[in-house]
PDB file of C-alpha atoms in Angstrom:
ATOM      1  CA  MET A  23     216.833 304.186 214.008  1.00 46.00           C
ATOM      2  CA  SER A  24     213.492 303.510 212.587  1.00 64.00           C
ATOM      3  CA  TYR A  25     211.079 305.692 212.487  1.00 91.00           C
ATOM      4  CA  ILE A  26     208.567 304.405 212.467  1.00 96.00           C
ATOM      5  CA  LYS A  27     206.266 303.183 215.114  1.00 98.00           C
ATOM      6  CA  LEU A  28     203.625 300.746 215.632  1.00 98.00           C
ATOM      7  CA  PHE A  29     200.091 300.571 217.457  1.00 98.00           C
ATOM      8  CA  SER A  30     196.980 298.927 217.469  1.00 98.00           C
ATOM      9  CA  GLY A  31     193.219 299.620 218.685  1.00 97.00           C
ATOM     10  CA  THR A  32     191.730 296.619 221.483  1.00 96.00           C
ATOM     11  CA  ASN A  33     189.754 295.278 219.434  1.00 95.00           C
ATOM     12  CA  SER A  34     192.220 294.436 216.207  1.00 97.00           C
ATOM     13  CA  LYS A  35     195.430 293.656 218.704  1.00 97.00           C
ATOM     14  CA  TYR A  36     194.472 289.789 217.048  1.00 97.00           C
ATOM     15  CA  LEU A  37     195.927 291.105 213.510  1.00 98.00           C
ATOM     16  CA  ALA A  38     198.151 293.329 214.791  1.00 98.00           C
ATOM     17  CA  GLU A  39     200.335 291.431 216.396  1.00 98.00           C
ATOM     18  CA  LYS A  40     200.342 289.419 213.483  1.00 98.00           C
ATOM     19  CA  ILE A  41     201.034 292.733 210.987  1.00 98.00           C
ATOM     20  CA  ALA A  42     204.033 293.994 213.014  1.00 98.00           C
ATOM     21  CA  ASN A  43     206.127 290.381 213.056  1.00 98.00           C
ATOM     22  CA  TYR A  44     205.774 290.176 209.950  1.00 98.00           C
ATOM     23  CA  TYR A  45     207.324 293.682 210.135  1.00 97.00           C
ATOM     24  CA  GLY A  46     210.263 292.387 212.734  1.00 96.00           C
ATOM     25  CA  LYS A  47     209.052 295.465 214.766  1.00 95.00           C
ATOM     26  CA  PRO A  48     206.746 295.129 218.280  1.00 97.00           C
ATOM     27  CA  LEU A  49     203.643 296.905 218.735  1.00 98.00           C
ATOM     28  CA  GLY A  50     204.424 300.191 220.390  1.00 98.00           C
ATOM     29  CA  ALA A  51     202.724 300.582 224.190  1.00 98.00           C
ATOM     30  CA  VAL A  52     199.428 301.675 224.420  1.00 97.00           C
ATOM     31  CA  THR A  53     196.141 302.383 227.422  1.00 97.00           C
ATOM     32  CA  GLN A  54     193.047 301.448 226.284  1.00 96.00           C
ATOM     33  CA  GLN A  55     190.722 302.404 229.260  1.00 95.00           C
ATOM     34  CA  ARG A  56     186.893 303.090 230.636  1.00 95.00           C
ATOM     35  CA  PHE A  57     185.207 305.001 232.945  1.00 96.00           C
ATOM     36  CA  SER A  58     182.723 303.623 235.162  1.00 96.00           C
ATOM     37  CA  ASP A  59     180.066 305.464 232.140  1.00 96.00           C
ATOM     38  CA  GLY A  60     182.049 303.993 229.506  1.00 94.00           C
ATOM     39  CA  GLU A  61     183.897 306.879 227.917  1.00 96.00           C
ATOM     40  CA  ILE A  62     187.060 305.572 226.901  1.00 97.00           C
ATOM     41  CA  TYR A  63     190.202 306.635 227.419  1.00 97.00           C
ATOM     42  CA  VAL A  64     193.413 306.790 224.960  1.00 97.00           C
ATOM     43  CA  SER A  65     196.873 307.345 226.194  1.00 98.00           C
ATOM     44  CA  PHE A  66     200.662 306.448 224.220  1.00 98.00           C
ATOM     45  CA  ASP A  67     203.139 304.734 227.099  1.00 98.00           C
ATOM     46  CA  GLU A  68     206.041 306.065 225.131  1.00 97.00           C
ATOM     47  CA  SER A  69     207.017 308.680 222.827  1.00 97.00           C
ATOM     48  CA  VAL A  70     205.855 309.571 219.181  1.00 97.00           C
ATOM     49  CA  ARG A  71     207.729 312.649 218.666  1.00 97.00           C
ATOM     50  CA  GLY A  72     208.823 312.506 215.730  1.00 96.00           C
ATOM     51  CA  TYR A  73     208.080 309.747 214.129  1.00 97.00           C
ATOM     52  CA  ASP A  74     205.710 308.297 211.393  1.00 97.00           C
ATOM     53  CA  VAL A  75     203.041 306.313 213.628  1.00 98.00           C
ATOM     54  CA  PHE A  76     200.717 303.243 212.006  1.00 98.00           C
ATOM     55  CA  LEU A  77     197.289 302.916 214.093  1.00 98.00           C
ATOM     56  CA  ILE A  78     196.195 299.569 213.562  1.00 98.00           C
ATOM     57  CA  GLN A  79     192.957 299.680 214.020  1.00 98.00           C
ATOM     58  CA  SER A  80     189.301 297.728 211.523  1.00 97.00           C
ATOM     59  CA  THR A  81     185.723 300.042 212.516  1.00 96.00           C
ATOM     60  CA  PHE A  82     183.373 297.497 212.954  1.00 92.00           C
ATOM     61  CA  PRO A  83     180.151 297.567 215.240  1.00 88.00           C
ATOM     62  CA  ASN A  84     180.015 298.847 217.220  1.00 87.00           C
ATOM     63  CA  ALA A  85     181.161 302.413 216.920  1.00 93.00           C
ATOM     64  CA  ASP A  86     183.376 302.196 220.212  1.00 96.00           C
ATOM     65  CA  ASN A  87     186.056 300.583 217.431  1.00 97.00           C
ATOM     66  CA  LEU A  88     186.205 303.931 215.112  1.00 97.00           C
ATOM     67  CA  MET A  89     185.426 306.113 218.779  1.00 97.00           C
ATOM     68  CA  GLU A  90     189.206 304.896 220.480  1.00 98.00           C
ATOM     69  CA  LEU A  91     190.491 305.019 216.474  1.00 98.00           C
ATOM     70  CA  LEU A  92     189.951 308.616 216.704  1.00 98.00           C
ATOM     71  CA  LEU A  93     190.940 309.682 219.878  1.00 98.00           C
ATOM     72  CA  MET A  94     194.699 306.898 219.281  1.00 98.00           C
ATOM     73  CA  VAL A  95     195.110 309.569 215.921  1.00 98.00           C
ATOM     74  CA  ASP A  96     194.391 313.258 218.100  1.00 98.00           C
ATOM     75  CA  ALA A  97     196.945 311.639 220.809  1.00 98.00           C
ATOM     76  CA  ALA A  98     199.092 310.999 218.150  1.00 98.00           C
ATOM     77  CA  ARG A  99     199.115 313.906 216.334  1.00 98.00           C
ATOM     78  CA  ARG A 100     199.321 316.838 219.844  1.00 98.00           C
ATOM     79  CA  ALA A 101     201.882 314.453 221.179  1.00 98.00           C
ATOM     80  CA  SER A 102     203.829 315.689 218.250  1.00 97.00           C
ATOM     81  CA  ALA A 103     203.233 312.655 216.439  1.00 97.00           C
ATOM     82  CA  ALA A 104     205.622 313.955 212.376  1.00 97.00           C
ATOM     83  CA  TYR A 105     202.707 310.619 210.898  1.00 97.00           C
ATOM     84  CA  VAL A 106     199.906 309.440 210.913  1.00 98.00           C
ATOM     85  CA  THR A 107     198.334 306.474 208.816  1.00 98.00           C
ATOM     86  CA  VAL A 108     195.063 304.474 209.703  1.00 98.00           C
ATOM     87  CA  VAL A 109     195.219 300.771 209.638  1.00 98.00           C
ATOM     88  CA  VAL A 110     192.167 300.206 208.832  1.00 98.00           C
ATOM     89  CA  PRO A 111     191.397 296.581 207.448  1.00 98.00           C
ATOM     90  CA  TYR A 112     187.479 296.211 207.920  1.00 98.00           C
ATOM     91  CA  PHE A 113     185.967 299.919 206.395  1.00 98.00           C
ATOM     92  CA  GLY A 114     182.998 300.323 208.730  1.00 95.00           C
ATOM     93  CA  TYR A 115     180.275 302.138 207.729  1.00 95.00           C
ATOM     94  CA  ALA A 116     181.318 301.565 204.088  1.00 95.00           C
ATOM     95  CA  ARG A 117     178.141 300.189 202.818  1.00 94.00           C
ATOM     96  CA  GLN A 118     176.119 303.151 203.055  1.00 95.00           C
ATOM     97  CA  ASP A 119     178.287 304.881 200.736  1.00 95.00           C
ATOM     98  CA  ARG A 120     175.502 307.365 198.646  1.00 94.00           C
ATOM     99  CA  LYS A 121     171.708 308.257 199.011  1.00 94.00           C
ATOM    100  CA  ASP A 122     169.776 304.869 197.935  1.00 88.00           C
ATOM    101  CA  LYS A 123     166.345 306.477 198.915  1.00 91.00           C
ATOM    102  CA  PRO A 124     165.499 310.552 200.592  1.00 95.00           C
ATOM    103  CA  ARG A 125     166.568 311.560 204.038  1.00 96.00           C
ATOM    104  CA  VAL A 126     169.197 308.614 204.313  1.00 96.00           C
ATOM    105  CA  PRO A 127     173.069 309.560 205.878  1.00 96.00           C
ATOM    106  CA  ILE A 128     176.190 309.324 203.399  1.00 97.00           C
ATOM    107  CA  ALA A 129     178.345 307.726 206.445  1.00 96.00           C
ATOM    108  CA  ALA A 130     181.202 306.543 204.743  1.00 97.00           C
ATOM    109  CA  LYS A 131     181.637 309.866 203.964  1.00 97.00           C
ATOM    110  CA  LEU A 132     181.340 311.055 207.392  1.00 97.00           C
ATOM    111  CA  VAL A 133     183.781 308.617 208.654  1.00 97.00           C
ATOM    112  CA  ALA A 134     186.225 309.744 206.346  1.00 97.00           C
ATOM    113  CA  ASN A 135     185.563 313.352 207.959  1.00 98.00           C
ATOM    114  CA  LEU A 136     185.842 312.352 210.797  1.00 98.00           C
ATOM    115  CA  LEU A 137     189.069 310.491 210.296  1.00 98.00           C
ATOM    116  CA  SER A 138     190.293 313.838 208.664  1.00 98.00           C
ATOM    117  CA  ALA A 139     188.869 316.028 211.078  1.00 98.00           C
ATOM    118  CA  ALA A 140     190.409 313.986 214.204  1.00 98.00           C
ATOM    119  CA  GLY A 141     194.508 314.728 211.815  1.00 98.00           C
ATOM    120  CA  ALA A 142     195.257 310.861 209.939  1.00 98.00           C
ATOM    121  CA  ASP A 143     197.064 312.027 206.936  1.00 98.00           C
ATOM    122  CA  ARG A 144     196.351 308.150 205.271  1.00 98.00           C
ATOM    123  CA  LEU A 145     194.555 305.305 205.140  1.00 98.00           C
ATOM    124  CA  MET A 146     195.562 302.024 204.672  1.00 98.00           C
ATOM    125  CA  THR A 147     192.531 299.318 204.341  1.00 98.00           C
ATOM    126  CA  CYS A 148     191.501 296.480 201.418  1.00 98.00           C
ATOM    127  CA  ASP A 149     188.694 296.066 199.551  1.00 97.00           C
ATOM    128  CA  LEU A 150     186.323 298.604 200.069  1.00 96.00           C
ATOM    129  CA  HIS A 151     182.490 298.026 199.523  1.00 94.00           C
ATOM    130  CA  ALA A 152     183.174 300.750 196.249  1.00 92.00           C
ATOM    131  CA  GLY A 153     186.436 301.718 195.556  1.00 92.00           C
ATOM    132  CA  GLN A 154     184.979 305.172 194.657  1.00 94.00           C
ATOM    133  CA  ILE A 155     184.978 305.360 198.981  1.00 96.00           C
ATOM    134  CA  GLN A 156     188.584 306.663 197.555  1.00 96.00           C
ATOM    135  CA  GLY A 157     187.409 310.028 196.500  1.00 96.00           C
ATOM    136  CA  PHE A 158     186.176 310.428 199.843  1.00 97.00           C
ATOM    137  CA  PHE A 159     188.950 311.064 201.498  1.00 97.00           C
ATOM    138  CA  ASP A 160     191.271 313.801 200.797  1.00 95.00           C
ATOM    139  CA  PHE A 161     194.352 312.599 201.647  1.00 97.00           C
ATOM    140  CA  PRO A 162     195.682 310.103 199.645  1.00 97.00           C
ATOM    141  CA  VAL A 163     194.468 306.033 200.556  1.00 97.00           C
ATOM    142  CA  ASP A 164     196.440 302.184 199.886  1.00 97.00           C
ATOM    143  CA  HIS A 165     193.721 300.485 198.964  1.00 97.00           C
ATOM    144  CA  LEU A 166     195.056 297.188 198.964  1.00 97.00           C
ATOM    145  CA  ASP A 167     193.705 294.372 197.191  1.00 96.00           C
ATOM    146  CA  GLY A 168     192.455 290.960 198.475  1.00 96.00           C
ATOM    147  CA  ALA A 169     193.111 288.996 195.314  1.00 96.00           C
ATOM    148  CA  ALA A 170     196.137 288.362 196.634  1.00 95.00           C
ATOM    149  CA  ILE A 171     195.510 286.579 199.058  1.00 96.00           C
ATOM    150  CA  PHE A 172     192.832 284.853 197.523  1.00 97.00           C
ATOM    151  CA  ILE A 173     194.257 283.858 193.812  1.00 97.00           C
ATOM    152  CA  PRO A 174     197.156 281.796 195.133  1.00 96.00           C
ATOM    153  CA  TYR A 175     194.228 279.617 197.241  1.00 97.00           C
ATOM    154  CA  LEU A 176     192.388 279.235 194.584  1.00 97.00           C
ATOM    155  CA  ARG A 177     196.295 277.583 191.904  1.00 96.00           C
ATOM    156  CA  SER A 178     196.425 276.350 194.312  1.00 97.00           C
ATOM    157  CA  LEU A 179     192.845 273.737 194.432  1.00 97.00           C
ATOM    158  CA  ASN A 180     193.384 273.050 190.972  1.00 96.00           C
ATOM    159  CA  LEU A 181     190.054 273.378 189.936  1.00 96.00           C
ATOM    160  CA  GLU A 182     188.908 272.437 186.731  1.00 95.00           C
ATOM    161  CA  ASN A 183     186.110 273.943 184.394  1.00 96.00           C
ATOM    162  CA  LEU A 184     186.577 277.386 187.017  1.00 97.00           C
ATOM    163  CA  ILE A 185     184.112 279.666 186.930  1.00 97.00           C
ATOM    164  CA  PHE A 186     184.092 282.662 188.797  1.00 97.00           C
ATOM    165  CA  ALA A 187     180.138 284.292 189.581  1.00 96.00           C
ATOM    166  CA  SER A 188     179.030 287.528 191.619  1.00 94.00           C
ATOM    167  CA  PRO A 189     176.442 286.776 194.039  1.00 90.00           C
ATOM    168  CA  ASP A 190     174.766 290.489 192.730  1.00 86.00           C
ATOM    169  CA  VAL A 191     174.683 293.827 190.012  1.00 84.00           C
ATOM    170  CA  GLY A 192     177.006 295.852 192.384  1.00 83.00           C
ATOM    171  CA  GLY A 193     180.296 292.534 192.601  1.00 88.00           C
ATOM    172  CA  VAL A 194     180.629 292.821 188.326  1.00 92.00           C
ATOM    173  CA  ALA A 195     183.978 294.625 188.369  1.00 92.00           C
ATOM    174  CA  ARG A 196     185.109 291.653 191.804  1.00 94.00           C
ATOM    175  CA  ALA A 197     183.866 288.965 190.265  1.00 95.00           C
ATOM    176  CA  ARG A 198     185.417 290.089 186.482  1.00 95.00           C
ATOM    177  CA  GLY A 199     189.049 290.920 188.380  1.00 94.00           C
ATOM    178  CA  PHE A 200     188.973 287.871 189.131  1.00 96.00           C
ATOM    179  CA  ALA A 201     187.825 286.108 186.071  1.00 96.00           C
ATOM    180  CA  LYS A 202     190.669 287.498 184.014  1.00 95.00           C
ATOM    181  CA  ILE A 203     193.258 286.984 186.633  1.00 95.00           C
ATOM    182  CA  MET A 204     192.735 283.276 185.858  1.00 96.00           C
ATOM    183  CA  GLU A 205     191.610 283.204 182.844  1.00 95.00           C
ATOM    184  CA  VAL A 206     188.149 281.291 182.855  1.00 96.00           C
ATOM    185  CA  ASP A 207     184.884 282.869 182.726  1.00 96.00           C
ATOM    186  CA  LEU A 208     181.879 284.361 184.599  1.00 96.00           C
ATOM    187  CA  VAL A 209     178.276 284.229 185.769  1.00 95.00           C
ATOM    188  CA  LEU A 210     176.582 286.538 187.765  1.00 93.00           C
ATOM    189  CA  CYS A 211     173.716 285.734 190.143  1.00 90.00           C
ATOM    190  CA  ASP A 212     171.322 289.134 189.852  1.00 83.00           C
ATOM    191  CA  LYS A 213     168.697 289.933 193.311  1.00 69.00           C
ATOM    192  CA  HIS A 214     166.492 292.252 194.557  1.00 64.00           C
ATOM    193  CA  ARG A 215     165.996 292.605 197.712  1.00 57.00           C
ATOM    194  CA  LYS A 216     163.267 293.674 199.223  1.00 59.00           C
ATOM    195  CA  ARG A 217     165.036 295.526 202.761  1.00 60.00           C
ATOM    196  CA  ALA A 218     168.391 295.655 204.855  1.00 58.00           C
ATOM    197  CA  ASN A 219     169.328 291.488 205.019  1.00 51.00           C
ATOM    198  CA  GLU A 220     166.075 290.277 203.357  1.00 56.00           C
ATOM    199  CA  ILE A 221     166.256 289.098 199.659  1.00 53.00           C
ATOM    200  CA  ALA A 222     163.679 289.259 197.323  1.00 56.00           C
ATOM    201  CA  SER A 223     164.182 287.546 194.503  1.00 70.00           C
ATOM    202  CA  MET A 224     167.208 286.038 192.554  1.00 80.00           C
ATOM    203  CA  GLN A 225     168.224 284.258 189.061  1.00 87.00           C
ATOM    204  CA  LEU A 226     171.416 283.540 187.404  1.00 91.00           C
ATOM    205  CA  ILE A 227     172.889 285.061 183.830  1.00 90.00           C
ATOM    206  CA  GLY A 228     174.713 282.519 182.227  1.00 92.00           C
ATOM    207  CA  ASP A 229     175.786 278.353 182.188  1.00 93.00           C
ATOM    208  CA  VAL A 230     177.475 276.281 185.282  1.00 95.00           C
ATOM    209  CA  GLU A 231     176.866 272.963 183.995  1.00 96.00           C
ATOM    210  CA  GLY A 232     179.271 270.663 185.215  1.00 96.00           C
ATOM    211  CA  ALA A 233     181.512 274.021 186.460  1.00 97.00           C
ATOM    212  CA  ASN A 234     183.033 274.275 189.397  1.00 98.00           C
ATOM    213  CA  VAL A 235     182.112 278.155 190.541  1.00 97.00           C
ATOM    214  CA  VAL A 236     184.032 279.806 193.130  1.00 98.00           C
ATOM    215  CA  LEU A 237     181.863 283.247 194.518  1.00 97.00           C
ATOM    216  CA  VAL A 238     183.317 286.133 194.998  1.00 97.00           C
ATOM    217  CA  ASP A 239     182.730 289.218 197.560  1.00 95.00           C
ATOM    218  CA  ASP A 240     184.009 291.708 199.545  1.00 95.00           C
ATOM    219  CA  LEU A 241     182.142 291.227 202.758  1.00 96.00           C
ATOM    220  CA  VAL A 242     179.950 288.141 203.868  1.00 96.00           C
ATOM    221  CA  ASP A 243     177.173 289.939 206.595  1.00 95.00           C
ATOM    222  CA  THR A 244     173.972 287.194 207.829  1.00 94.00           C
ATOM    223  CA  GLY A 245     175.711 285.520 204.340  1.00 93.00           C
ATOM    224  CA  GLY A 246     171.702 284.811 202.776  1.00 90.00           C
ATOM    225  CA  THR A 247     172.844 285.958 200.030  1.00 89.00           C
ATOM    226  CA  LEU A 248     176.030 283.623 199.081  1.00 93.00           C
ATOM    227  CA  CYS A 249     174.092 280.950 200.926  1.00 93.00           C
ATOM    228  CA  LYS A 250     170.380 282.133 197.930  1.00 91.00           C
ATOM    229  CA  ALA A 251     173.244 282.136 194.839  1.00 93.00           C
ATOM    230  CA  SER A 252     175.265 278.634 195.947  1.00 95.00           C
ATOM    231  CA  GLN A 253     171.534 277.325 196.453  1.00 94.00           C
ATOM    232  CA  ILE A 254     171.114 278.051 192.291  1.00 94.00           C
ATOM    233  CA  ILE A 255     174.396 277.448 191.523  1.00 95.00           C
ATOM    234  CA  MET A 256     173.943 273.701 192.586  1.00 96.00           C
ATOM    235  CA  GLU A 257     170.502 273.330 190.703  1.00 94.00           C
ATOM    236  CA  LYS A 258     171.783 274.878 187.576  1.00 95.00           C
ATOM    237  CA  GLY A 259     173.908 271.587 187.353  1.00 96.00           C
ATOM    238  CA  ALA A 260     177.515 272.871 188.556  1.00 97.00           C
ATOM    239  CA  LYS A 261     179.928 270.404 190.663  1.00 97.00           C
ATOM    240  CA  SER A 262     180.261 272.563 193.567  1.00 97.00           C
ATOM    241  CA  VAL A 263     180.643 276.259 194.423  1.00 97.00           C
ATOM    242  CA  ARG A 264     182.078 278.094 197.291  1.00 98.00           C
ATOM    243  CA  ALA A 265     182.769 281.163 198.413  1.00 98.00           C
ATOM    244  CA  ILE A 266     185.756 283.429 198.673  1.00 97.00           C
ATOM    245  CA  CYS A 267     185.277 286.841 201.141  1.00 97.00           C
ATOM    246  CA  THR A 268     187.463 288.858 202.384  1.00 98.00           C
ATOM    247  CA  HIS A 269     185.535 290.415 205.624  1.00 98.00           C
ATOM    248  CA  GLY A 270     184.002 288.088 207.750  1.00 97.00           C
ATOM    249  CA  VAL A 271     181.408 290.117 209.429  1.00 96.00           C
ATOM    250  CA  LEU A 272     179.125 286.964 209.353  1.00 96.00           C
ATOM    251  CA  SER A 273     176.264 288.942 212.401  1.00 94.00           C
ATOM    252  CA  GLY A 274     173.031 286.715 212.963  1.00 92.00           C
ATOM    253  CA  LYS A 275     172.237 283.030 212.573  1.00 94.00           C
ATOM    254  CA  ALA A 276     175.239 283.895 209.784  1.00 95.00           C
ATOM    255  CA  LEU A 277     177.706 280.525 210.755  1.00 95.00           C
ATOM    256  CA  ASP A 278     174.232 278.306 211.003  1.00 95.00           C
ATOM    257  CA  ASN A 279     173.549 279.324 207.209  1.00 95.00           C
ATOM    258  CA  ILE A 280     176.100 278.830 206.028  1.00 96.00           C
ATOM    259  CA  GLU A 281     176.871 275.487 207.510  1.00 96.00           C
ATOM    260  CA  ASN A 282     173.933 274.504 206.127  1.00 96.00           C
ATOM    261  CA  SER A 283     174.576 275.637 202.932  1.00 96.00           C
ATOM    262  CA  VAL A 284     174.982 273.572 199.453  1.00 97.00           C
ATOM    263  CA  LEU A 285     178.675 275.791 200.040  1.00 97.00           C
ATOM    264  CA  THR A 286     181.570 273.529 200.011  1.00 97.00           C
ATOM    265  CA  GLU A 287     183.472 276.008 202.096  1.00 97.00           C
ATOM    266  CA  LEU A 288     183.013 279.826 202.931  1.00 98.00           C
ATOM    267  CA  VAL A 289     187.180 281.446 202.504  1.00 98.00           C
ATOM    268  CA  ILE A 290     187.567 284.410 204.329  1.00 98.00           C
ATOM    269  CA  THR A 291     191.157 287.151 205.496  1.00 98.00           C
ATOM    270  CA  ASP A 292     191.393 288.336 209.278  1.00 98.00           C
ATOM    271  CA  THR A 293     190.225 291.586 208.493  1.00 98.00           C
ATOM    272  CA  LEU A 294     188.055 291.288 211.522  1.00 97.00           C
ATOM    273  CA  PRO A 295     188.389 288.069 214.231  1.00 96.00           C
ATOM    274  CA  LEU A 296     185.680 285.379 213.618  1.00 94.00           C
ATOM    275  CA  LYS A 297     183.487 285.173 215.867  1.00 89.00           C
ATOM    276  CA  LYS A 298     182.948 281.405 216.179  1.00 91.00           C
ATOM    277  CA  GLU A 299     185.005 278.139 214.250  1.00 93.00           C
ATOM    278  CA  SER A 300     183.182 276.707 211.550  1.00 94.00           C
ATOM    279  CA  PRO A 301     183.815 273.622 208.937  1.00 94.00           C
ATOM    280  CA  LYS A 302     183.119 275.864 206.317  1.00 97.00           C
ATOM    281  CA  ILE A 303     184.731 278.273 207.120  1.00 97.00           C
ATOM    282  CA  ARG A 304     188.906 279.129 206.255  1.00 98.00           C
ATOM    283  CA  VAL A 305     190.403 281.925 208.074  1.00 98.00           C
ATOM    284  CA  LEU A 306     193.746 282.964 205.426  1.00 98.00           C
ATOM    285  CA  THR A 307     195.735 285.809 207.032  1.00 98.00           C
ATOM    286  CA  VAL A 308     196.413 289.226 205.342  1.00 98.00           C
ATOM    287  CA  ALA A 309     199.176 290.458 208.429  1.00 98.00           C
ATOM    288  CA  GLU A 310     201.888 289.237 206.058  1.00 98.00           C
ATOM    289  CA  LEU A 311     200.098 291.691 202.965  1.00 98.00           C
ATOM    290  CA  PHE A 312     199.831 295.043 205.437  1.00 98.00           C
ATOM    291  CA  ALA A 313     203.242 294.534 206.752  1.00 98.00           C
ATOM    292  CA  LYS A 314     204.760 294.715 203.517  1.00 97.00           C
ATOM    293  CA  ALA A 315     202.793 297.731 202.511  1.00 98.00           C
ATOM    294  CA  ILE A 316     203.875 298.934 205.404  1.00 97.00           C
ATOM    295  CA  ARG A 317     207.873 298.720 204.572  1.00 96.00           C
ATOM    296  CA  LYS A 318     207.120 300.310 201.076  1.00 96.00           C
ATOM    297  CA  LEU A 319     205.044 303.100 202.632  1.00 95.00           C
ATOM    298  CA  GLN A 320     208.487 303.673 204.356  1.00 93.00           C
ATOM    299  CA  ASP A 321     210.457 303.168 201.969  1.00 93.00           C
ATOM    300  CA  ASN A 322     209.305 304.941 199.785  1.00 92.00           C
ATOM    301  CA  ASP A 323     208.446 301.914 197.145  1.00 94.00           C
ATOM    302  CA  SER A 324     205.290 301.717 195.067  1.00 93.00           C
ATOM    303  CA  ILE A 325     202.623 299.032 196.887  1.00 93.00           C
ATOM    304  CA  SER A 326     201.267 298.223 193.454  1.00 90.00           C
ATOM    305  CA  SER A 327     203.774 295.258 193.168  1.00 88.00           C
ATOM    306  CA  LEU A 328     201.588 293.937 196.072  1.00 92.00           C
ATOM    307  CA  PHE A 329     198.648 293.686 193.439  1.00 89.00           C
ATOM    308  CA  ILE A 330     197.979 290.301 191.156  1.00 75.00           C
ATOM    309  CA  ILE A 331     197.365 292.266 188.096  1.00 59.00           C
TER     310      ILE A 331
END
C-alpha cells in the first residue's frame, strides 16, 4: 500500500493534475468552498490518517491562495496525517526577503512562520527569488532548480556564439550557473530603480557583438527589466536575445511589453497559470520535475540527481 496522497489547491489544479499524472497517482478529493462573505472553507473528502500528504499550491497573489494552503495544512494535521509537505512551485512574497529600507516587513519570513505555525513538515519549491530564504524555515526545504527544465531546451536550439546575461546584479549567480553548465561567457546589465517596477537607468557590462544572448532571471513581472535589457543588448550588436524566467508573473502590461520588445522569445514554466497565450512566450512544464522529486522523497532517495551540475 502506498502511504501517500496528493491534493491540490484551487488555483494550482492545472499543474497538480500534471504532477499527479507523472507520479502515477490521482489527486485526492478535497472540497474548497466559500461562505457568502468570501471566507474560505476546506475539507478533505477522504481519510489522510497515517498518510504522507503532499499539498500542491503556489502562493501567488491574491493572498487567498496562501490562506487556502494554510487551511489545508491545518486540516491535514488535525486529521492525523503522518507528514505534511507543502509543494509550492512559486513561493510568493519572496521578493520581500530583507529590510531594504526602514519600516518595511520581511514578508518571506512571515510566510515561512505561517507555514510552520499551520503545521507543515517540509517545503518543496522551485527557484526561490533568493536561495537564502531556505534559512527562514525550521524544517527541510527541497529547492528544485529550473535549470533542469531550461538547459535541455537551450541545447536543442543549437545556438552559436551563445552568451548568458543577468538583467541585474542580484541575478548574477543564477546566470553564472547557466554559463558554467553551457561553458560560455556571461555579461551583466546593471540597473537602477526609482521605485518598484520602474527602472531609472541601465547599462551593459560586457561584449555581446554578434552573440546570441540569453537573459536569465527567476521571474518576470511587468517585463520592464527584460525589455529594457534586451533593447540595450541588441543596440550593442547582439545577433538575437531571448529570456528564460522560471516564474511568469506577467502582471499589468507585461504581455504587451513582451510582444512589442526585441526579444525573440520568452521561455517560462507553468509554476503560475499563463493568463493569455502569446506567440513570443513558450511555456515548459515543471510537472515531471516535481513528480520525480516527490517520488525520491518517498523512497528516501537523494534529489541531487535532479540537478544539472
